[in-house]
Amino acid sequence: MDVVRSLEAFRRLRRSWPDQGPEVCLVPTMGALHAGHLSLVEAARKRSDRVVASIFVNPTQFAPGEDFERYPRPLDRDLKELERLGVGAVLVPEACEMYPAGHRTQVLVEGLGRKLCGLSRPTHFQGVATVVLKLFHLVRPRAAFFGQKDAQQSILIRRIVRDLDLDVEVVVCPTVREQDGLAVSSRNRYLSPEERKAAPVLFRSLQWARREVARGERRAPVLLAGVQRCLGAEARVRVDYVALVDPVDLEPVDRLEGKSLLALAAFIGTTRLIDNTWLIP
Ligand code: AMP
């Protein structure tokens, strides 16, 4: 497995891969790999013998006061896992090379980046969009793999691909969960034992909404109020948002008439967690 830190060295490696060779599949990550990330790598490996993973804790998608500094960086362990799964190359760029002095260009996806998580993290998606476009240019993948856990992120990336005519297939893989339903996340490790016990309420509240839809409920205000009620049963949970939105433009829906995204974010203690599910009438 090639572990490449410099962008020029990665470009050289990329140029050595023949066009007629295996499809290049990219799995972008911030490292601290867990079962969710590994499911993306496995999906990419099923498709191709030429999988590139990137590990980059992207500073521009963190706001001041967020967890950039304390974000876990177990690089050696991550590389072992990627090698075990048959990844061919890992790009581990340095922030000073990704954003050299004078870097001014940002990718702004109007509207989409300011909704849902963008309300409380107004600069986050600009950071994500910019770094993902840079990775797409560096790696030139045929397909890139993302997780449904970060639904807004994959919707935004699909939009970039469409709007900027990128020749990249965006593959979105299902959310991997712990046994009690909590979505696996690098941030779960910040939870105290008591907070960890409370955290599955996020998943349970989504499940409640799915059951209501199966029983015929279509009114968004009723579904949203019910989810808020479920979350409210846990004293440790402070809701950031709960929203039922259209899956393309993230506009709120009043009534469930087509496949819609039920998404939420909540603080448990000081840790902000997200989760989502599709609701299909
Ligand atoms: P991150 O390292 O948090 O930027 O995540 C890298 C990729 O892994 C993103 O596409 C995430 O959506 C995906 N991912 C994170 N957690 C999960 C999960 N529990 N299930 C599936 N994909 C995930």
CSV table of C-alpha atoms and ligand atoms in Angstrom, one decimal:
chain,number,residue,atom,x,y,z
A,1,MET,CA,0.0,0.0,0.0
A,2,ASP,CA,1.4,3.4,-1.0
A,3,VAL,CA,1.1,6.0,1.8
A,4,VAL,CA,1.6,9.4,0.2
A,5,ARG,CA,1.9,12.7,2.0
A,6,SER,CA,3.0,15.1,-0.7
A,7,LEU,CA,0.6,16.2,-3.3
A,8,GLU,CA,3.2,16.1,-6.1
A,9,ALA,CA,4.1,12.6,-5.1
A,10,PHE,CA,0.5,11.6,-5.3
A,11,ARG,CA,0.0,13.2,-8.7
A,12,ARG,CA,3.0,11.3,-9.9
A,13,LEU,CA,1.5,8.0,-8.6
A,14,ARG,CA,-1.9,8.9,-10.1
A,15,ARG,CA,-0.3,9.6,-13.5
A,16,SER,CA,1.3,6.1,-13.5
A,17,TRP,CA,-2.1,4.4,-13.4
A,18,PRO,CA,-3.2,3.5,-16.9
A,19,ASP,CA,-6.7,4.7,-18.1
A,20,GLN,CA,-7.6,1.1,-19.1
A,21,GLY,CA,-6.6,-0.2,-15.6
A,22,PRO,CA,-9.1,-0.8,-12.7
A,23,GLU,CA,-11.5,2.0,-11.9
A,24,VAL,CA,-10.1,4.4,-9.3
A,25,CYS,CA,-12.4,4.5,-6.3
A,26,LEU,CA,-12.0,7.2,-3.6
A,27,VAL,CA,-13.0,7.0,0.1
A,28,PRO,CA,-12.4,10.4,1.7
A,29,THR,CA,-12.1,10.3,5.5
A,30,MET,CA,-10.8,12.3,8.4
A,31,GLY,CA,-9.2,9.1,9.9
A,32,ALA,CA,-9.9,7.6,13.3
A,33,LEU,CA,-11.4,4.8,11.2
A,34,HIS,CA,-14.4,2.8,12.5
A,35,ALA,CA,-16.9,0.3,11.1
A,36,GLY,CA,-18.7,3.1,9.2
A,37,HIS,CA,-15.6,4.1,7.3
A,38,LEU,CA,-14.6,0.5,6.8
A,39,SER,CA,-17.9,-0.3,5.2
A,40,LEU,CA,-17.2,2.4,2.6
A,41,VAL,CA,-13.8,0.9,1.9
A,42,GLU,CA,-15.3,-2.6,1.6
A,43,ALA,CA,-17.9,-1.3,-0.9
A,44,ALA,CA,-15.2,0.4,-2.9
A,45,ARG,CA,-13.1,-2.7,-2.8
A,46,LYS,CA,-16.0,-4.8,-4.1
A,47,ARG,CA,-16.1,-2.6,-7.1
A,48,SER,CA,-12.4,-2.1,-7.8
A,49,ASP,CA,-8.8,-3.3,-7.1
A,50,ARG,CA,-7.7,0.3,-7.1
A,51,VAL,CA,-9.1,2.0,-4.0
A,52,VAL,CA,-7.6,5.3,-2.7
A,53,ALA,CA,-8.4,6.4,0.8
A,54,SER,CA,-7.7,9.9,2.0
A,55,ILE,CA,-7.1,10.8,5.7
A,56,PHE,CA,-7.2,14.5,6.3
A,57,VAL,CA,-8.6,16.3,9.3
A,58,ASN,CA,-9.7,19.2,7.3
A,59,PRO,CA,-9.3,22.4,9.4
A,60,THR,CA,-11.6,24.5,7.2
A,61,GLN,CA,-14.7,22.5,8.1
A,62,PHE,CA,-14.3,23.1,11.8
A,63,ALA,CA,-15.3,26.4,13.4
A,64,PRO,CA,-13.3,28.0,16.2
A,65,GLY,CA,-14.2,26.3,19.4
A,66,GLU,CA,-15.1,23.0,17.7
A,67,ASP,CA,-13.1,19.8,18.2
A,68,PHE,CA,-10.4,20.2,15.5
A,69,GLU,CA,-7.5,20.1,18.0
A,70,ARG,CA,-8.7,17.1,20.0
A,71,TYR,CA,-10.1,15.2,17.0
A,72,PRO,CA,-8.5,11.7,17.3
A,73,ARG,CA,-5.6,10.9,14.9
A,74,PRO,CA,-4.5,7.3,15.3
A,75,LEU,CA,-2.7,7.2,12.0
A,76,ASP,CA,-0.8,3.9,12.4
A,77,ARG,CA,-3.9,2.0,13.4
A,78,ASP,CA,-5.8,3.5,10.5
A,79,LEU,CA,-3.1,2.5,7.9
A,80,LYS,CA,-3.1,-1.1,9.2
A,81,GLU,CA,-6.9,-1.3,8.8
A,82,LEU,CA,-6.7,0.1,5.3
A,83,GLU,CA,-3.9,-2.2,4.3
A,84,ARG,CA,-5.8,-5.2,5.7
A,85,LEU,CA,-8.8,-4.3,3.5
A,86,GLY,CA,-6.7,-4.1,0.4
A,87,VAL,CA,-6.5,-0.4,-0.2
A,88,GLY,CA,-3.9,0.5,-2.8
A,89,ALA,CA,-3.0,4.0,-1.8
A,90,VAL,CA,-3.6,6.4,1.1
A,91,LEU,CA,-3.3,10.1,0.6
A,92,VAL,CA,-2.4,11.8,3.9
A,93,PRO,CA,-1.9,15.4,2.9
A,94,GLU,CA,-0.5,18.2,5.1
A,95,ALA,CA,-2.8,21.1,5.9
A,96,CYS,CA,0.0,23.5,4.9
A,97,GLU,CA,0.0,21.9,1.4
A,98,MET,CA,-3.7,21.7,1.0
A,99,TYR,CA,-4.1,25.3,2.1
A,100,PRO,CA,-0.8,27.1,1.3
A,101,ALA,CA,-0.4,30.8,2.2
A,102,GLY,CA,-2.6,32.8,-0.1
A,103,HIS,CA,-5.3,30.1,-0.6
A,104,ARG,CA,-8.4,32.0,-1.4
A,105,THR,CA,-10.8,29.8,-3.5
A,106,GLN,CA,-13.8,28.3,-1.7
A,107,VAL,CA,-16.6,26.2,-3.1
A,108,LEU,CA,-20.0,27.6,-2.0
A,109,VAL,CA,-23.1,25.5,-2.8
A,110,GLU,CA,-25.7,28.2,-2.4
A,111,GLY,CA,-28.6,27.4,-0.1
A,112,LEU,CA,-27.8,23.7,0.6
A,113,GLY,CA,-24.8,24.5,2.8
A,114,ARG,CA,-26.8,26.9,5.1
A,115,LYS,CA,-29.6,24.5,5.9
A,116,LEU,CA,-29.9,21.8,8.6
A,117,CYS,CA,-26.4,21.4,10.1
A,118,GLY,CA,-25.4,24.6,8.2
A,119,LEU,CA,-27.6,26.7,10.5
A,120,SER,CA,-25.4,26.0,13.5
A,121,ARG,CA,-22.2,25.3,11.5
A,122,PRO,CA,-22.4,28.1,8.9
A,123,THR,CA,-18.9,27.6,7.4
A,124,HIS,CA,-18.8,23.8,7.7
A,125,PHE,CA,-20.1,22.8,4.3
A,126,GLN,CA,-18.0,25.4,2.4
A,127,GLY,CA,-15.0,23.6,4.0
A,128,VAL,CA,-16.3,20.2,3.0
A,129,ALA,CA,-17.2,21.2,-0.5
A,130,THR,CA,-13.8,22.8,-1.1
A,131,VAL,CA,-11.8,19.9,0.2
A,132,VAL,CA,-13.8,17.2,-1.6
A,133,LEU,CA,-13.5,19.1,-4.9
A,134,LYS,CA,-9.7,19.3,-4.3
A,135,LEU,CA,-9.6,15.6,-3.5
A,136,PHE,CA,-11.6,14.8,-6.7
A,137,HIS,CA,-9.0,16.8,-8.8
A,138,LEU,CA,-6.0,15.1,-7.1
A,139,VAL,CA,-7.3,11.6,-7.2
A,140,ARG,CA,-9.5,11.8,-10.4
A,141,PRO,CA,-11.8,8.9,-9.1
A,142,ARG,CA,-14.4,7.2,-11.3
A,143,ALA,CA,-16.5,6.7,-8.1
A,144,ALA,CA,-16.3,8.2,-4.6
A,145,PHE,CA,-17.9,6.6,-1.5
A,146,PHE,CA,-19.7,8.5,1.2
A,147,GLY,CA,-21.9,7.5,4.2
A,148,GLN,CA,-25.6,8.1,4.5
A,149,LYS,CA,-24.9,9.1,8.1
A,150,ASP,CA,-23.8,12.5,6.8
A,151,ALA,CA,-26.8,12.8,4.5
A,152,GLN,CA,-26.5,16.5,3.9
A,153,GLN,CA,-22.9,16.1,2.9
A,154,SER,CA,-23.6,13.5,0.2
A,155,ILE,CA,-26.5,15.6,-1.1
A,156,LEU,CA,-24.2,18.6,-1.3
A,157,ILE,CA,-21.5,16.6,-3.1
A,158,ARG,CA,-24.1,15.2,-5.6
A,159,ARG,CA,-25.0,18.8,-6.3
A,160,ILE,CA,-21.4,19.8,-6.9
A,161,VAL,CA,-20.9,16.9,-9.3
A,162,ARG,CA,-24.0,17.9,-11.2
A,163,ASP,CA,-23.4,21.7,-11.2
A,164,LEU,CA,-19.7,21.5,-12.1
A,165,ASP,CA,-20.1,18.5,-14.6
A,166,LEU,CA,-17.7,16.3,-12.7
A,167,ASP,CA,-17.2,12.8,-14.1
A,168,VAL,CA,-17.5,11.1,-10.7
A,169,GLU,CA,-20.1,8.7,-9.5
A,170,VAL,CA,-21.2,9.5,-5.9
A,171,VAL,CA,-22.0,6.2,-4.1
A,172,VAL,CA,-23.8,6.6,-0.8
A,173,CYS,CA,-23.5,3.6,1.6
A,174,PRO,CA,-26.0,2.8,4.5
A,175,THR,CA,-25.3,4.1,8.0
A,176,VAL,CA,-23.5,1.5,10.1
A,177,ARG,CA,-24.9,1.4,13.7
A,178,GLU,CA,-24.0,0.0,17.1
A,179,GLN,CA,-26.2,-2.9,18.4
A,180,ASP,CA,-28.4,-0.4,20.2
A,181,GLY,CA,-28.9,1.7,17.1
A,182,LEU,CA,-26.5,4.5,17.7
A,183,ALA,CA,-24.8,5.5,14.5
A,184,VAL,CA,-21.1,4.7,14.7
A,185,SER,CA,-19.1,8.0,14.8
A,186,SER,CA,-15.7,9.1,15.7
A,187,ARG,CA,-17.3,11.5,18.1
A,188,ASN,CA,-19.1,8.8,20.1
A,189,ARG,CA,-15.8,8.4,22.1
A,190,TYR,CA,-16.4,11.9,23.6
A,191,LEU,CA,-19.5,10.6,25.4
A,192,SER,CA,-19.4,9.7,29.1
A,193,PRO,CA,-20.8,6.3,30.0
A,194,GLU,CA,-24.1,8.0,31.1
A,195,GLU,CA,-24.3,10.0,27.9
A,196,ARG,CA,-23.5,6.9,25.8
A,197,LYS,CA,-26.5,5.2,27.5
A,198,ALA,CA,-28.7,8.1,26.5
A,199,ALA,CA,-27.4,8.4,22.9
A,200,PRO,CA,-29.5,5.7,21.2
A,201,VAL,CA,-32.6,7.9,21.7
A,202,LEU,CA,-31.6,9.6,18.5
A,203,PHE,CA,-32.1,6.3,16.5
A,204,ARG,CA,-35.2,5.4,18.5
A,205,SER,CA,-36.9,8.7,17.7
A,206,LEU,CA,-36.2,8.1,14.0
A,207,GLN,CA,-37.6,4.6,14.3
A,208,TRP,CA,-40.7,6.1,16.0
A,209,ALA,CA,-41.3,8.3,12.9
A,210,ARG,CA,-40.9,5.4,10.5
A,211,ARG,CA,-43.5,3.4,12.5
A,212,GLU,CA,-45.9,6.4,12.4
A,213,VAL,CA,-45.4,6.7,8.6
A,214,ALA,CA,-46.0,3.0,8.2
A,215,ARG,CA,-49.3,3.5,10.1
A,216,GLY,CA,-50.3,6.2,7.7
A,217,GLU,CA,-49.2,9.5,9.3
A,218,ARG,CA,-48.2,12.0,6.6
A,219,ARG,CA,-48.3,15.4,8.4
A,220,ALA,CA,-44.8,16.8,8.9
A,221,PRO,CA,-45.7,18.8,12.0
A,222,VAL,CA,-47.1,15.8,13.7
A,223,LEU,CA,-44.0,13.7,12.9
A,224,LEU,CA,-41.6,16.4,13.9
A,225,ALA,CA,-43.4,17.0,17.2
A,226,GLY,CA,-43.3,13.3,17.9
A,227,VAL,CA,-39.6,13.1,17.3
A,228,GLN,CA,-39.0,16.1,19.5
A,229,ARG,CA,-41.1,14.4,22.2
A,230,CYS,CA,-39.0,11.2,22.0
A,231,LEU,CA,-35.8,13.1,22.2
A,232,GLY,CA,-37.2,15.1,25.1
A,233,ALA,CA,-37.6,12.0,27.2
A,234,GLU,CA,-33.8,12.0,27.7
A,235,ALA,CA,-32.8,14.8,30.0
A,236,ARG,CA,-29.2,14.8,28.7
A,237,VAL,CA,-30.3,15.5,25.1
A,238,ARG,CA,-30.5,19.1,23.8
A,239,VAL,CA,-32.0,19.2,20.3
A,240,ASP,CA,-30.2,21.4,17.7
A,241,TYR,CA,-32.7,20.7,14.9
A,242,VAL,CA,-35.2,18.1,13.7
A,243,ALA,CA,-36.3,18.5,10.1
A,244,LEU,CA,-38.2,16.7,7.4
A,245,VAL,CA,-36.9,17.9,4.0
A,246,ASP,CA,-36.9,17.2,0.3
A,247,PRO,CA,-33.8,15.0,-0.6
A,248,VAL,CA,-32.6,17.2,-3.4
A,249,ASP,CA,-32.9,20.9,-2.3
A,250,LEU,CA,-33.3,20.2,1.5
A,251,GLU,CA,-36.5,22.4,1.5
A,252,PRO,CA,-38.9,21.5,4.4
A,253,VAL,CA,-41.9,19.4,3.4
A,254,ASP,CA,-45.3,20.0,5.0
A,255,ARG,CA,-46.7,16.6,4.0
A,256,LEU,CA,-44.9,13.4,3.3
A,257,GLU,CA,-45.7,12.9,-0.4
A,258,GLY,CA,-42.5,11.5,-1.8
A,259,LYS,CA,-39.3,10.1,-0.3
A,260,SER,CA,-38.1,12.6,2.2
A,261,LEU,CA,-35.2,12.9,4.6
A,262,LEU,CA,-35.8,13.1,8.3
A,263,ALA,CA,-32.6,14.5,9.8
A,264,LEU,CA,-31.7,15.6,13.3
A,265,ALA,CA,-28.8,16.9,15.3
A,266,ALA,CA,-28.6,17.0,19.1
A,267,PHE,CA,-26.1,17.7,21.8
A,268,ILE,CA,-25.6,15.1,24.5
A,269,GLY,CA,-23.6,17.0,27.0
A,270,THR,CA,-21.2,18.9,24.8
A,271,THR,CA,-21.0,16.3,22.0
A,272,ARG,CA,-23.0,17.1,18.9
A,273,LEU,CA,-24.4,14.0,17.2
A,274,ILE,CA,-26.3,13.7,13.9
A,275,ASP,CA,-28.6,11.0,12.5
A,276,ASN,CA,-31.2,10.6,9.8
A,277,THR,CA,-33.5,8.2,8.0
A,278,TRP,CA,-35.5,8.2,4.8
A,279,LEU,CA,-39.3,8.4,5.2
A,280,ILE,CA,-41.2,6.9,2.3
A,281,PRO,CA,-45.0,7.2,2.2
B,1,AMP,P1,-15.5,11.4,8.4
B,1,AMP,O1,-14.2,10.7,8.7
B,1,AMP,O2,-16.3,11.6,9.7
B,1,AMP,O3,-15.4,12.6,7.6
B,1,AMP,O4,-16.3,10.4,7.6
B,1,AMP,C1,-15.8,9.9,6.4
B,1,AMP,C2,-16.9,9.2,5.6
B,1,AMP,O5,-17.4,8.1,6.4
B,1,AMP,C3,-18.1,10.1,5.3
B,1,AMP,O6,-18.6,9.8,4.0
B,1,AMP,C4,-19.1,9.6,6.4
B,1,AMP,O7,-20.5,9.8,5.9
B,1,AMP,C5,-18.8,8.1,6.5
B,1,AMP,N1,-19.3,7.6,7.7
B,1,AMP,C6,-19.1,8.1,9.0
B,1,AMP,N2,-19.8,7.4,9.9
B,1,AMP,C7,-20.5,6.4,9.2
B,1,AMP,C8,-21.4,5.4,9.6
B,1,AMP,N3,-21.7,5.2,10.9
B,1,AMP,N4,-21.9,4.6,8.6
B,1,AMP,C9,-21.6,4.8,7.3
B,1,AMP,N5,-20.7,5.8,6.9
B,1,AMP,C10,-20.2,6.6,7.8
